Coordinates of C-alpha atoms (C1' of nucleotides) in Angstrom, one line a residue:
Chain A
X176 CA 72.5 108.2 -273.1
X177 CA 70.9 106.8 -270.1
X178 CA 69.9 109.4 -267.2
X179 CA 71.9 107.9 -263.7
X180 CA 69.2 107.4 -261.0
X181 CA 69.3 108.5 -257.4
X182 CA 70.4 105.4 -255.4
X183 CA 67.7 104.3 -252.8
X184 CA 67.4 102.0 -250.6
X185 CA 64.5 100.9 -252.9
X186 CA 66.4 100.9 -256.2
X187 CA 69.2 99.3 -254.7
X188 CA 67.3 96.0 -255.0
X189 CA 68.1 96.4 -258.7
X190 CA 71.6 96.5 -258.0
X191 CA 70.7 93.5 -256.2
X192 CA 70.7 91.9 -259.7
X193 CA 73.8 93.0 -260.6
X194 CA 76.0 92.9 -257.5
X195 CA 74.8 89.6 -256.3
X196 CA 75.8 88.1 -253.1
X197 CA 77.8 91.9 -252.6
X198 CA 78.9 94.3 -249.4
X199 CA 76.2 96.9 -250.9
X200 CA 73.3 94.5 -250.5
X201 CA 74.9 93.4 -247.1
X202 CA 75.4 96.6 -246.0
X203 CA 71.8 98.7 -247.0
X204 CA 69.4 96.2 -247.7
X205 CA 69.2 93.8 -244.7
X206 CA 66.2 92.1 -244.5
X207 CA 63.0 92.7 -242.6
X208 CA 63.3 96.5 -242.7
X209 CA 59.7 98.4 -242.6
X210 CA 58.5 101.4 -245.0
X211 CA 59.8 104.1 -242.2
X212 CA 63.2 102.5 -241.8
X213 CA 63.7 102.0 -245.9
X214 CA 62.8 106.1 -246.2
X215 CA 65.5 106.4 -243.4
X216 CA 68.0 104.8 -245.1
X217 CA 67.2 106.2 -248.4
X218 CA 68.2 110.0 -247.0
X219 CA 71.6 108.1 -245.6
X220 CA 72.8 107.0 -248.7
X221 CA 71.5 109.3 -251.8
X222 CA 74.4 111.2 -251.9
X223 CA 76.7 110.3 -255.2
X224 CA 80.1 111.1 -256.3
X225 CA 81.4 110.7 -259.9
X226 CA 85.8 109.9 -260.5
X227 CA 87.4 109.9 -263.9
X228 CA 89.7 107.6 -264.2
X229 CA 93.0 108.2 -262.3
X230 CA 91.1 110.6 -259.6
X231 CA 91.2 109.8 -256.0
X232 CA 88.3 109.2 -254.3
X233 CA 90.7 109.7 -250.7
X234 CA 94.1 110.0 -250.1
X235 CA 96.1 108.7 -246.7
X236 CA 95.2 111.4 -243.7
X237 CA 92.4 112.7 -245.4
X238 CA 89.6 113.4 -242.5
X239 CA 87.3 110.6 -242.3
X240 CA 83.6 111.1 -242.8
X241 CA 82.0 108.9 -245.2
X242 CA 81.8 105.3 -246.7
X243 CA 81.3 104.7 -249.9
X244 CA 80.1 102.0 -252.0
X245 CA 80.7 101.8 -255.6
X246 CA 77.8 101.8 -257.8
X247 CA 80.1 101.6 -260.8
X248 CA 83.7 101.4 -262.6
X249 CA 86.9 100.0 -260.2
X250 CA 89.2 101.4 -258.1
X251 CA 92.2 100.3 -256.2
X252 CA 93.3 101.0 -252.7
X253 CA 97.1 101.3 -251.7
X254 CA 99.6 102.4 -249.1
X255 CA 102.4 103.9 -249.2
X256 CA 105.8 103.2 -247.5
X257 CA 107.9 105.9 -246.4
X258 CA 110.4 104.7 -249.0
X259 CA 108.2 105.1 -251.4
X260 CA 107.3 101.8 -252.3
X261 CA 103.1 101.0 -252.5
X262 CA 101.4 98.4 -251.8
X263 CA 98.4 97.7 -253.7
X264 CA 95.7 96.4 -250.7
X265 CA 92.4 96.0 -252.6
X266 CA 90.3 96.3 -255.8
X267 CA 87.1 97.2 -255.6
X268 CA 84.3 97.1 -258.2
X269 CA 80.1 97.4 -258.4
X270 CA 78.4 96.5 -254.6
X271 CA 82.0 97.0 -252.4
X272 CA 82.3 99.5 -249.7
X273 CA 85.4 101.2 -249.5
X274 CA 87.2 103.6 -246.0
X275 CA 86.7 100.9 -243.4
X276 CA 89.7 101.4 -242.5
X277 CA 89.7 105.1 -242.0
X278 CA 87.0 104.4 -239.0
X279 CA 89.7 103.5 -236.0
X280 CA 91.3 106.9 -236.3
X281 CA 89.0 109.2 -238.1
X282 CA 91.6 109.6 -240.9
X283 CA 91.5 107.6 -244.2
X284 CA 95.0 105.0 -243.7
X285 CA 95.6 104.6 -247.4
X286 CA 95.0 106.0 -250.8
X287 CA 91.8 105.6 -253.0
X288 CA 92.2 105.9 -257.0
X289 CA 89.4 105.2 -260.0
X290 CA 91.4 102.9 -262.4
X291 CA 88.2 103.6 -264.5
X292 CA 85.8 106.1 -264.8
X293 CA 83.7 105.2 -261.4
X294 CA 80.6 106.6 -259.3
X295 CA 80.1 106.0 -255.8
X296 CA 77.3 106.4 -253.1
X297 CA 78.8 108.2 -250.3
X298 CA 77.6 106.7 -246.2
X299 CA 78.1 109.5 -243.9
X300 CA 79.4 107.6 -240.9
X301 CA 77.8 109.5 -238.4
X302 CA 74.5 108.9 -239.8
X303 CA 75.4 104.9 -240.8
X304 CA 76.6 104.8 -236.9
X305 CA 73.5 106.2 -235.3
X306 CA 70.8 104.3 -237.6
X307 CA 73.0 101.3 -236.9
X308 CA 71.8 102.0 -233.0
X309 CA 68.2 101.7 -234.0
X310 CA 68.1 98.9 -236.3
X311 CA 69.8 96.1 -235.2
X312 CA 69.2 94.2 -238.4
X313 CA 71.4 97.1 -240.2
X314 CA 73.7 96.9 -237.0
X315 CA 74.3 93.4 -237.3
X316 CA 74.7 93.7 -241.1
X317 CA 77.4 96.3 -240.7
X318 CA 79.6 94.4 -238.5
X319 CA 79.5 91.3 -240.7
X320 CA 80.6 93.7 -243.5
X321 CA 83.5 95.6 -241.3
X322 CA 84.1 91.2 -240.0
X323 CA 84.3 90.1 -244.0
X324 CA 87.0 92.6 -244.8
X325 CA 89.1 91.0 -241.8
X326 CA 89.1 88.0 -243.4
X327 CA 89.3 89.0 -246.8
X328 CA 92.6 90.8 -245.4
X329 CA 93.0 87.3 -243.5
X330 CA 93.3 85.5 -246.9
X331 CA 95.6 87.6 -248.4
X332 CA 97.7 87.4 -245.3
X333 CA 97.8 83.7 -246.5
X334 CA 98.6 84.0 -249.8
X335 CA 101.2 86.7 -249.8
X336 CA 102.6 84.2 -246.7
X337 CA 102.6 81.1 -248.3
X338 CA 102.1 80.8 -251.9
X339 CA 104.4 81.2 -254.7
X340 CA 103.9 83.2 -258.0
X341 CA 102.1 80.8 -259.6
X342 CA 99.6 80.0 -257.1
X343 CA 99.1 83.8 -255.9
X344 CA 98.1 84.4 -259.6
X345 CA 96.1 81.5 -260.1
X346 CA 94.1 82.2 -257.3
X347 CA 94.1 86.5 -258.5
X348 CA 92.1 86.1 -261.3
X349 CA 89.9 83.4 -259.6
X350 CA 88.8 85.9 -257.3
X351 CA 88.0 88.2 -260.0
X352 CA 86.6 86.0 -262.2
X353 CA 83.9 84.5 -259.1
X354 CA 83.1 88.7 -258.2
X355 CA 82.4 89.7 -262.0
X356 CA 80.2 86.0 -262.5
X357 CA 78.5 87.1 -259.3
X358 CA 77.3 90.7 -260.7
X359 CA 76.4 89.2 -264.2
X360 CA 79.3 89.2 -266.1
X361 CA 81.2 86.0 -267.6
X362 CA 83.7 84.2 -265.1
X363 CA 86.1 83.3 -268.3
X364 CA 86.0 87.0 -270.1
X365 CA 87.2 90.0 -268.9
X366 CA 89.3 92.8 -268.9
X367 CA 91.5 93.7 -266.4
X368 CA 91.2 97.3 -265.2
X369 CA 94.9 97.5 -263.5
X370 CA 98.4 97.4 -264.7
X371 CA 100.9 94.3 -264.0
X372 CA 102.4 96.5 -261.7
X373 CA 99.1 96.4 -259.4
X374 CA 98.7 93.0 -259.5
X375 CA 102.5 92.3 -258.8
X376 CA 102.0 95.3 -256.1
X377 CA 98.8 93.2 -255.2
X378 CA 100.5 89.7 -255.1
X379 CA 103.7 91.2 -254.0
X380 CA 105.7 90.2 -256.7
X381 CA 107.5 91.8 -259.4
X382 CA 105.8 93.2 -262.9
X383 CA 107.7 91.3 -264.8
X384 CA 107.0 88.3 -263.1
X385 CA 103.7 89.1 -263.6
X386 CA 104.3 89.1 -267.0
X387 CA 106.1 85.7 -266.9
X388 CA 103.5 83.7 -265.4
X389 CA 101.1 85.1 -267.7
X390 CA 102.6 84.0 -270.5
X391 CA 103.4 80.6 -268.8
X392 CA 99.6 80.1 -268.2
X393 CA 99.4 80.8 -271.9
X394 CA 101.7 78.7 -272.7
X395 CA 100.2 75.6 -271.3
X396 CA 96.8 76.1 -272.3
X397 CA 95.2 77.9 -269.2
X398 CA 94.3 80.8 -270.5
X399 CA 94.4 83.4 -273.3
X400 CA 96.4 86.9 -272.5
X401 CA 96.7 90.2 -274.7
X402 CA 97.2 93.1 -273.0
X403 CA 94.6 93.8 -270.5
X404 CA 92.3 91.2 -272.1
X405 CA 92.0 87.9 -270.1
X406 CA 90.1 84.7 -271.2
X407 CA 90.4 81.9 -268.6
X408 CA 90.2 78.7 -270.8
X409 CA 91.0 76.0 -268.4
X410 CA 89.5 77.0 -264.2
X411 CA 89.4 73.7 -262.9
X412 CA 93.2 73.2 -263.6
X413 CA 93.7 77.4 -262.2
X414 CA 91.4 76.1 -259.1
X415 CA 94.0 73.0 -258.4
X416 CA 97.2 75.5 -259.0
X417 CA 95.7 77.3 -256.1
X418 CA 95.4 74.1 -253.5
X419 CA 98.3 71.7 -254.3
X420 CA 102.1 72.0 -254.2
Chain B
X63 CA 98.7 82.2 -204.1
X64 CA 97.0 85.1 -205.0
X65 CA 93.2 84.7 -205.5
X66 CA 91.9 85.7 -209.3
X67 CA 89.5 88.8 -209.2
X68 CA 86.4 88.6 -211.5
X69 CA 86.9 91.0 -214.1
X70 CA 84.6 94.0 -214.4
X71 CA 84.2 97.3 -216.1
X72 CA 85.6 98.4 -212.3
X73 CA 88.5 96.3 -211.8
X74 CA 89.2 97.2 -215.9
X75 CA 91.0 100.1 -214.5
X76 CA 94.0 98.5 -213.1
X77 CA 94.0 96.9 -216.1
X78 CA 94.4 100.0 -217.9
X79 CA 98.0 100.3 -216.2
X80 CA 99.2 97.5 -217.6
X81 CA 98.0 97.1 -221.0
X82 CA 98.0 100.8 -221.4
X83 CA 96.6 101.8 -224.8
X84 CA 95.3 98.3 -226.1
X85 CA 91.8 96.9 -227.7
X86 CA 90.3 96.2 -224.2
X87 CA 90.6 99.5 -223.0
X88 CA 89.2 100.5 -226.2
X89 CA 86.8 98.5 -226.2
X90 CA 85.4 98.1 -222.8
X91 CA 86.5 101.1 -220.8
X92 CA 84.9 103.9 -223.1
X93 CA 85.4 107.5 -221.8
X94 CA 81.9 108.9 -220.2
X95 CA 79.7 106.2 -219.3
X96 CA 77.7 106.3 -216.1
X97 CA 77.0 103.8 -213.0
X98 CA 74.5 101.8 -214.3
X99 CA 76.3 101.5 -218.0
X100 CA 79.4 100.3 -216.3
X101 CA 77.2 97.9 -213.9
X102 CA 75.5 96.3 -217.4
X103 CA 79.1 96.4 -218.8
X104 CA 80.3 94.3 -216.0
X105 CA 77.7 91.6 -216.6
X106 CA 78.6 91.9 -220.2
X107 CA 82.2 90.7 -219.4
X108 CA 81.9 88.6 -216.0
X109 CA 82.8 85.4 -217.8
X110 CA 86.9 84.0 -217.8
X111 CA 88.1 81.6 -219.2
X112 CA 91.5 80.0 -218.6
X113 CA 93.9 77.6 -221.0
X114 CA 96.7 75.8 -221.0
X115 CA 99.7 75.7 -222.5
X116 CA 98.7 74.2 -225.8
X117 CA 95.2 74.6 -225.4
X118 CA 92.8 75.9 -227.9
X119 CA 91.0 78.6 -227.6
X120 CA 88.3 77.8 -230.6
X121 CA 88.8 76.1 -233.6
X122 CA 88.1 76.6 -237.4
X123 CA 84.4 75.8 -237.8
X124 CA 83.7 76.3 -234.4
X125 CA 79.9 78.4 -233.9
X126 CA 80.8 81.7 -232.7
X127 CA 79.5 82.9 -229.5
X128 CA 81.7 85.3 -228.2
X129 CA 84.9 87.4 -228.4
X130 CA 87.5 87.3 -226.1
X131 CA 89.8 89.9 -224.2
X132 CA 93.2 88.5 -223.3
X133 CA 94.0 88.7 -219.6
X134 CA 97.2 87.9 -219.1
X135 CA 99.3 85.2 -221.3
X136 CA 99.9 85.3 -225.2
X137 CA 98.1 83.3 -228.5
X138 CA 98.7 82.9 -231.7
X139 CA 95.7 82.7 -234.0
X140 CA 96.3 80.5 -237.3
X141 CA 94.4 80.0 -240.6
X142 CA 95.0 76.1 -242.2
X143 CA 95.5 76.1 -246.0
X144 CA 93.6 72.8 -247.4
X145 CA 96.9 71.2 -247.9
X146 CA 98.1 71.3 -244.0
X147 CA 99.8 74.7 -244.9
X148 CA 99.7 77.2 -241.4
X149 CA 99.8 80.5 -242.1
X150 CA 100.0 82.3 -239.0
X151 CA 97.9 85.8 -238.5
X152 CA 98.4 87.2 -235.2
X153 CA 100.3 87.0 -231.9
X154 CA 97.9 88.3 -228.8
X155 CA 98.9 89.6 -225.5
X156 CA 97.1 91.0 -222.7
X157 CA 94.0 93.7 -223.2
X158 CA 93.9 92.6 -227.1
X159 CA 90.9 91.1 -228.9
X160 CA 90.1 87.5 -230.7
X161 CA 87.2 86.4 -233.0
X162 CA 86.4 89.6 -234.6
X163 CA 87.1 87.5 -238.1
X164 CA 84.2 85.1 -236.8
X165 CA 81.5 88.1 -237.4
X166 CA 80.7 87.5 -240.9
X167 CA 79.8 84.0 -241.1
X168 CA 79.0 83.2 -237.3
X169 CA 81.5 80.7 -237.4
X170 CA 85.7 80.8 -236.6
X171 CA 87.9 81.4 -239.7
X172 CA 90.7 80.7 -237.9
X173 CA 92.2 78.8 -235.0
X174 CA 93.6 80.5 -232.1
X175 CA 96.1 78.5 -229.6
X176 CA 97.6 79.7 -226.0
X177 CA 101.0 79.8 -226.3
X178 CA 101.6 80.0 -222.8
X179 CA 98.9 79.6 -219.6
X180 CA 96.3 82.4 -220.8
X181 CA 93.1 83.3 -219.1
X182 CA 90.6 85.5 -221.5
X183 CA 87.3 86.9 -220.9
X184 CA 84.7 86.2 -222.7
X185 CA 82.4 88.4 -223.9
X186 CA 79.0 87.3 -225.6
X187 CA 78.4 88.9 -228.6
X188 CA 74.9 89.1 -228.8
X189 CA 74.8 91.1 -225.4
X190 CA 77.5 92.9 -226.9
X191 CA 75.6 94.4 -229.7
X192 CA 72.6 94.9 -228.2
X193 CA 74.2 97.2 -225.5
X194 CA 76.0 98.7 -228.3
X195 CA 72.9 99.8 -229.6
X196 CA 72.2 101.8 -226.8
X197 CA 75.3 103.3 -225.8
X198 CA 76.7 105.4 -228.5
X199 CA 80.5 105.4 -226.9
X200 CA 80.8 102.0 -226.6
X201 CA 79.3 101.4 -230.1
X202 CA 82.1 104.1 -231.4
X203 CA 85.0 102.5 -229.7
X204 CA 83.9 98.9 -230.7
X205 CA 83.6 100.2 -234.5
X206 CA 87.3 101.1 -233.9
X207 CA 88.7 97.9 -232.2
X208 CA 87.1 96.5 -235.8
X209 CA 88.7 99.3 -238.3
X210 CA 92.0 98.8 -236.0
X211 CA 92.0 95.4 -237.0
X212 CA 91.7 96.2 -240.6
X213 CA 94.2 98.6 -240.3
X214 CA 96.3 95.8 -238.7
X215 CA 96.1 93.4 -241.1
X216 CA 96.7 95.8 -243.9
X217 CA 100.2 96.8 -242.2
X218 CA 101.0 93.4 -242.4
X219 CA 99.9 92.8 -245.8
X220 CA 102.3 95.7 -246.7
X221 CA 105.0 93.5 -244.7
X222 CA 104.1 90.3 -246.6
X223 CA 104.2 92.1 -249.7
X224 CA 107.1 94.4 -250.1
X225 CA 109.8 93.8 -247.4
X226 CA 112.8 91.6 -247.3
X227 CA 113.5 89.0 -244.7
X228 CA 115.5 91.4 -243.0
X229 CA 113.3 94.1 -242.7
X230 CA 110.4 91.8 -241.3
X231 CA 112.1 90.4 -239.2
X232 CA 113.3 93.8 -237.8
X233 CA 109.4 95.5 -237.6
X234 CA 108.3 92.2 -235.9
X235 CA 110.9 92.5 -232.8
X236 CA 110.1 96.3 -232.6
X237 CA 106.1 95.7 -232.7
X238 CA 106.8 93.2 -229.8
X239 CA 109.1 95.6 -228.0
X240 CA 106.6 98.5 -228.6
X241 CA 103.1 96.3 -227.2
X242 CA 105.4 95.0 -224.3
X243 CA 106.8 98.1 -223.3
X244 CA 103.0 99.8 -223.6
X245 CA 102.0 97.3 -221.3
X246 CA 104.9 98.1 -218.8
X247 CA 107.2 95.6 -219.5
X248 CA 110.8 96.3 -220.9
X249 CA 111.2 96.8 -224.6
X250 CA 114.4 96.0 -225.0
X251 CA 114.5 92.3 -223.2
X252 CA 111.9 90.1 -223.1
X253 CA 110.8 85.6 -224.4
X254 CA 109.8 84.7 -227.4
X255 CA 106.5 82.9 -227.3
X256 CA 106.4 81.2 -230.0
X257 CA 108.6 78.8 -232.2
X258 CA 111.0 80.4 -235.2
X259 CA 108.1 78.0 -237.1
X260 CA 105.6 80.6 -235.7
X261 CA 107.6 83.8 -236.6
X262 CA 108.0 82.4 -240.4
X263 CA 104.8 81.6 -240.6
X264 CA 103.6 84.8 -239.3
X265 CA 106.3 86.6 -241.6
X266 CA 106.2 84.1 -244.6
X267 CA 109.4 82.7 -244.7
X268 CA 110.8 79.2 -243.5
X269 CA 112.3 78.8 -239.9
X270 CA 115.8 78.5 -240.9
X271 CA 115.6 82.2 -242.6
X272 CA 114.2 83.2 -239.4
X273 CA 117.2 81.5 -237.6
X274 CA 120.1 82.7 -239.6
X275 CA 118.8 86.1 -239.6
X276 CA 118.2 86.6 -236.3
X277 CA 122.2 85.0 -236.3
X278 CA 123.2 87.9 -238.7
X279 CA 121.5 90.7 -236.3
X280 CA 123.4 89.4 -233.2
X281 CA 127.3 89.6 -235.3
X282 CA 125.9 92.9 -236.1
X283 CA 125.0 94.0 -232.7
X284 CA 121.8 94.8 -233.3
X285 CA 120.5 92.5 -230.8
X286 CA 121.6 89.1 -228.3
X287 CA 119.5 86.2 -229.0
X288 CA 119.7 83.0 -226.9
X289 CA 116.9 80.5 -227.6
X290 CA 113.9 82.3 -226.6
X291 CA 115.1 85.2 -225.0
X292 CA 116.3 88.3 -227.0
X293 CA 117.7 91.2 -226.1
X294 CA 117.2 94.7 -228.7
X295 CA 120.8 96.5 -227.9
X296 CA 120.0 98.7 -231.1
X297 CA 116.6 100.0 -231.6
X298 CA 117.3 102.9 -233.8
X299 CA 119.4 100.5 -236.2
X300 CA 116.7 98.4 -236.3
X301 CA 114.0 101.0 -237.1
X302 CA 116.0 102.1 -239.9
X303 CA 116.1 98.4 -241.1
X304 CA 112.2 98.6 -242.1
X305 CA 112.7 101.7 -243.7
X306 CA 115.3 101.8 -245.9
X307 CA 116.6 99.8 -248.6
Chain C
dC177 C1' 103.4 109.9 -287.1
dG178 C1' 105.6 110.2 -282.8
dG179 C1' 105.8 109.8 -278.0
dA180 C1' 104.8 107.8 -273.6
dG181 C1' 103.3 104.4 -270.9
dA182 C1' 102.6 99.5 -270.6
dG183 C1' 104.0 94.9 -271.5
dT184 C1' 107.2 91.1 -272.9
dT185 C1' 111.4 88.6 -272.9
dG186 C1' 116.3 87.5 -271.8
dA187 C1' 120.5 86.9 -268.9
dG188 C1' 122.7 87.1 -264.7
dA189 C1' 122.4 88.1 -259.7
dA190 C1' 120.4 87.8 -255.3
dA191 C1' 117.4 86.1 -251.9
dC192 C1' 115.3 82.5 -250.1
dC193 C1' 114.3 77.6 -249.7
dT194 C1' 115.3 72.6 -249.2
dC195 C1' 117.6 69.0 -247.3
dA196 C1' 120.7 67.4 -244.0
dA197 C1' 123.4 67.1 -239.9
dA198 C1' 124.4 68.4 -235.5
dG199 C1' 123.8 71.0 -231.1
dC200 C1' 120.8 72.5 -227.3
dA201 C1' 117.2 72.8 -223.6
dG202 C1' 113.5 71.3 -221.0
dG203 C1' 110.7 67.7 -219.2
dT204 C1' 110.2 62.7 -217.8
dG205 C1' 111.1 58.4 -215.9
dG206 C1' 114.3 55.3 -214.0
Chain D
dC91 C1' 119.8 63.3 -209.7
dC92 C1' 121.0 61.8 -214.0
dA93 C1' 120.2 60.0 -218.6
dC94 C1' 117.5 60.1 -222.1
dC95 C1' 114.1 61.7 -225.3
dT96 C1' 111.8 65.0 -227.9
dG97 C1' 111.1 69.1 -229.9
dC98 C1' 113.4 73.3 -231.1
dT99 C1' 117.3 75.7 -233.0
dT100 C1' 121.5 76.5 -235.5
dT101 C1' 124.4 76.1 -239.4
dG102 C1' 126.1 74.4 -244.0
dA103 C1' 125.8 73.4 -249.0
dG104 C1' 123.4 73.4 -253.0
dG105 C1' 119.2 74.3 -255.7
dT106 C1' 115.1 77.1 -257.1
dT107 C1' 112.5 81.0 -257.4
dT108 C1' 112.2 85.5 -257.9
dC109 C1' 114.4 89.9 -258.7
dT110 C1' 117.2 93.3 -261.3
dC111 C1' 118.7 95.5 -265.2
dA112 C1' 118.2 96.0 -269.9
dA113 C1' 116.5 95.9 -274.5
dC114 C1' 112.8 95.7 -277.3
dT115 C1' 107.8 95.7 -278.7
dC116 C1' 103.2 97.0 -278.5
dT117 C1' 99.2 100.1 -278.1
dC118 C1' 96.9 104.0 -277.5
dC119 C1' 96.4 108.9 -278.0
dG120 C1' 97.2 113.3 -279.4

DNA sequence: CGGAGAGTTGAGAAACCTCAAAGCAGGTGG
DNA sequence: CCACCTGCTTTGAGGTTTCTCAACTCTCCG
């Protein structure tokens, strides 16, 4: 068994490799930092946390002190209605930051889990907020980051708005099949981490219907389900289900 | 006719009395600064802007420059789908912010139209950051406006997601009421901006569900509706609405 | 081997959409 | 000042999608 290194600010660019085009990179390794301010940064994020899967890594009104970025595993983020109901509001995996949320009122607004076991690097705010105000580089690389999650949120807006089952889905696992291609892994092959009643949470629709346009995909050639195991087999036809109507 | 005043971290004060607790305040009236911060926040924000009826504030694609403050008026701010598709992301009154999206890529992700004569101020966002650098409180309280507006959009994502027609319907009109009434005006009575288009964009469902349900409301008393103007004779029943089920 | 959670599938119900027609309001030009 | 036009809104009827409820299967663990 491998021994887990420290994250640094200078081992991070080995993450590089794996996250790819990622928040984490965005986030701690702007470019044109010097030695000083790469040691600074290194002291702000070198503290780690480990989750089994099914832990929380925060739960709604939880006091809000840190980011945190995943280093490894998945995790979803939800909130919950007074009724009960959740709704599912993100997955996260390797190079994502996670609590932006939890910034405009110093308490966390939703919940955290691990659907896998999952480590994290922990960004005390305080800390991330003052360096911020001596590096603009980092500053500037930190608002993009808090800017993408708008429109991230933005997109989803549109989907939940205006697409129908099919298309929301289509365009579900495109999205998770262009992250896990960017950190390495294959675009066509993967396992999904979450239950149909995330995703439907997710895509707001119902498991079962989920479940249905699974098997429809399957049916007409566009993929292979079983169980959690997902191999696209046809993404230029997912990538038109997406765009036309 | 009553001559326009320049706006400035001075005047912003009056402000404060109408929009009451909204972005701008946030955002440019942070607690504790002294005489010279406010004088360099005054240059920050000495530019307006005004629109017509119809007129666009920016445009998809457009280089961003700036963020705005609203002044006084109302827009709606829109993301196009390839296939002509609107979905509809926010409605913005006076004190609120626009272009916080455009961040991460330096260029609009959405469009954002006055829906009535508006007049914004502009605020560059290079100068912006910079003086954000060097005065912590303002740097805080724009890293808020940001999370706020993730906190936003996840609400509405919840919305999208897991309500009925109904029920959006019933947490639009009482988010409408509540930022009117924080800025002073009633919030029971007050126009509609925008089209029933709008609202169902905004909500994600057609115009004519928006029509008949606003139809069903007014048999059941919980509100009058004439064209554009509407008047909320039943708040309580209506807060229950988008809670229950 | 048994249990529990997760996933699939079917049938009927409900919500919402589509298409269509008609009414209304506000602005414009004669 | 009125008639008209245009864009917005309302309402109806019928169709489609998605949900609900229910039964059954599968898989993973202990």
């Amino acid at each position: 068994m491998q021994a887990i290194q420290p994250i640094t600010a200078h081992n991070l660019r080995d993450l590089r490799a794996v996250c790819g085009n990622c928040s984490m990179r965005e986030l701690c390794l702007p470019v044109g930092l010097d030695q000083q301010e790469i040691a600074t940064l290194d002291s702000l994020i070198s503290s780690r946390r480990r989750l089994q899967r099914g832990e929380a890594l925060y739960r709604t009104g939880d006091v809000f002190t840190s980011l945190y970025a995943v280093r490894r595993g998945f995790l979803k983020t939800y909130v919950l209605h007074e009724d009960g109901r959740e709704q599912v509001t993100g997955f996260q995996m390797t190079g994502e930051i996670l609590g932006m949320d939890a910034i405009s009122t110093d308490r966390h607004a939703c919940d955290a889990l691990a659907l896998e076991d999952t480590e994290v690097c922990e960004v005390p705010f305080d800390a991330l907020e003052r360096l911020s105000g001596t590096i603009p580089t980092l500053q500037r690389h930190f608002h993009k980051t808090l800017s993408r999650e708008i429109v991230r949120d933005q997109g989803l807006m549109l989907l939940l708005g205006s697409m129908r089952a099919e298309e929301r889905l289509a365009a579900f696992l495109l999205n998770l099949s262009q992250r896990l291609s960017d950190r390495g892994y294959s675009r066509s092959e993967f396992h999904l981490r979450m239950t149909r009643e995330d995703i439907g949470s997710y895509l707001g629709m119902k498991l079962e219907t989920v479940s249905r346009t699974l098997s429809r995909f399957q049916d007409e050639g566009l993929l292979a389900v079983q169980g959690k195991a997902i191999q696209l087999l046809d993404l230029e036809r997912l990538r038109t289900l997406t765009s036309c109507r």
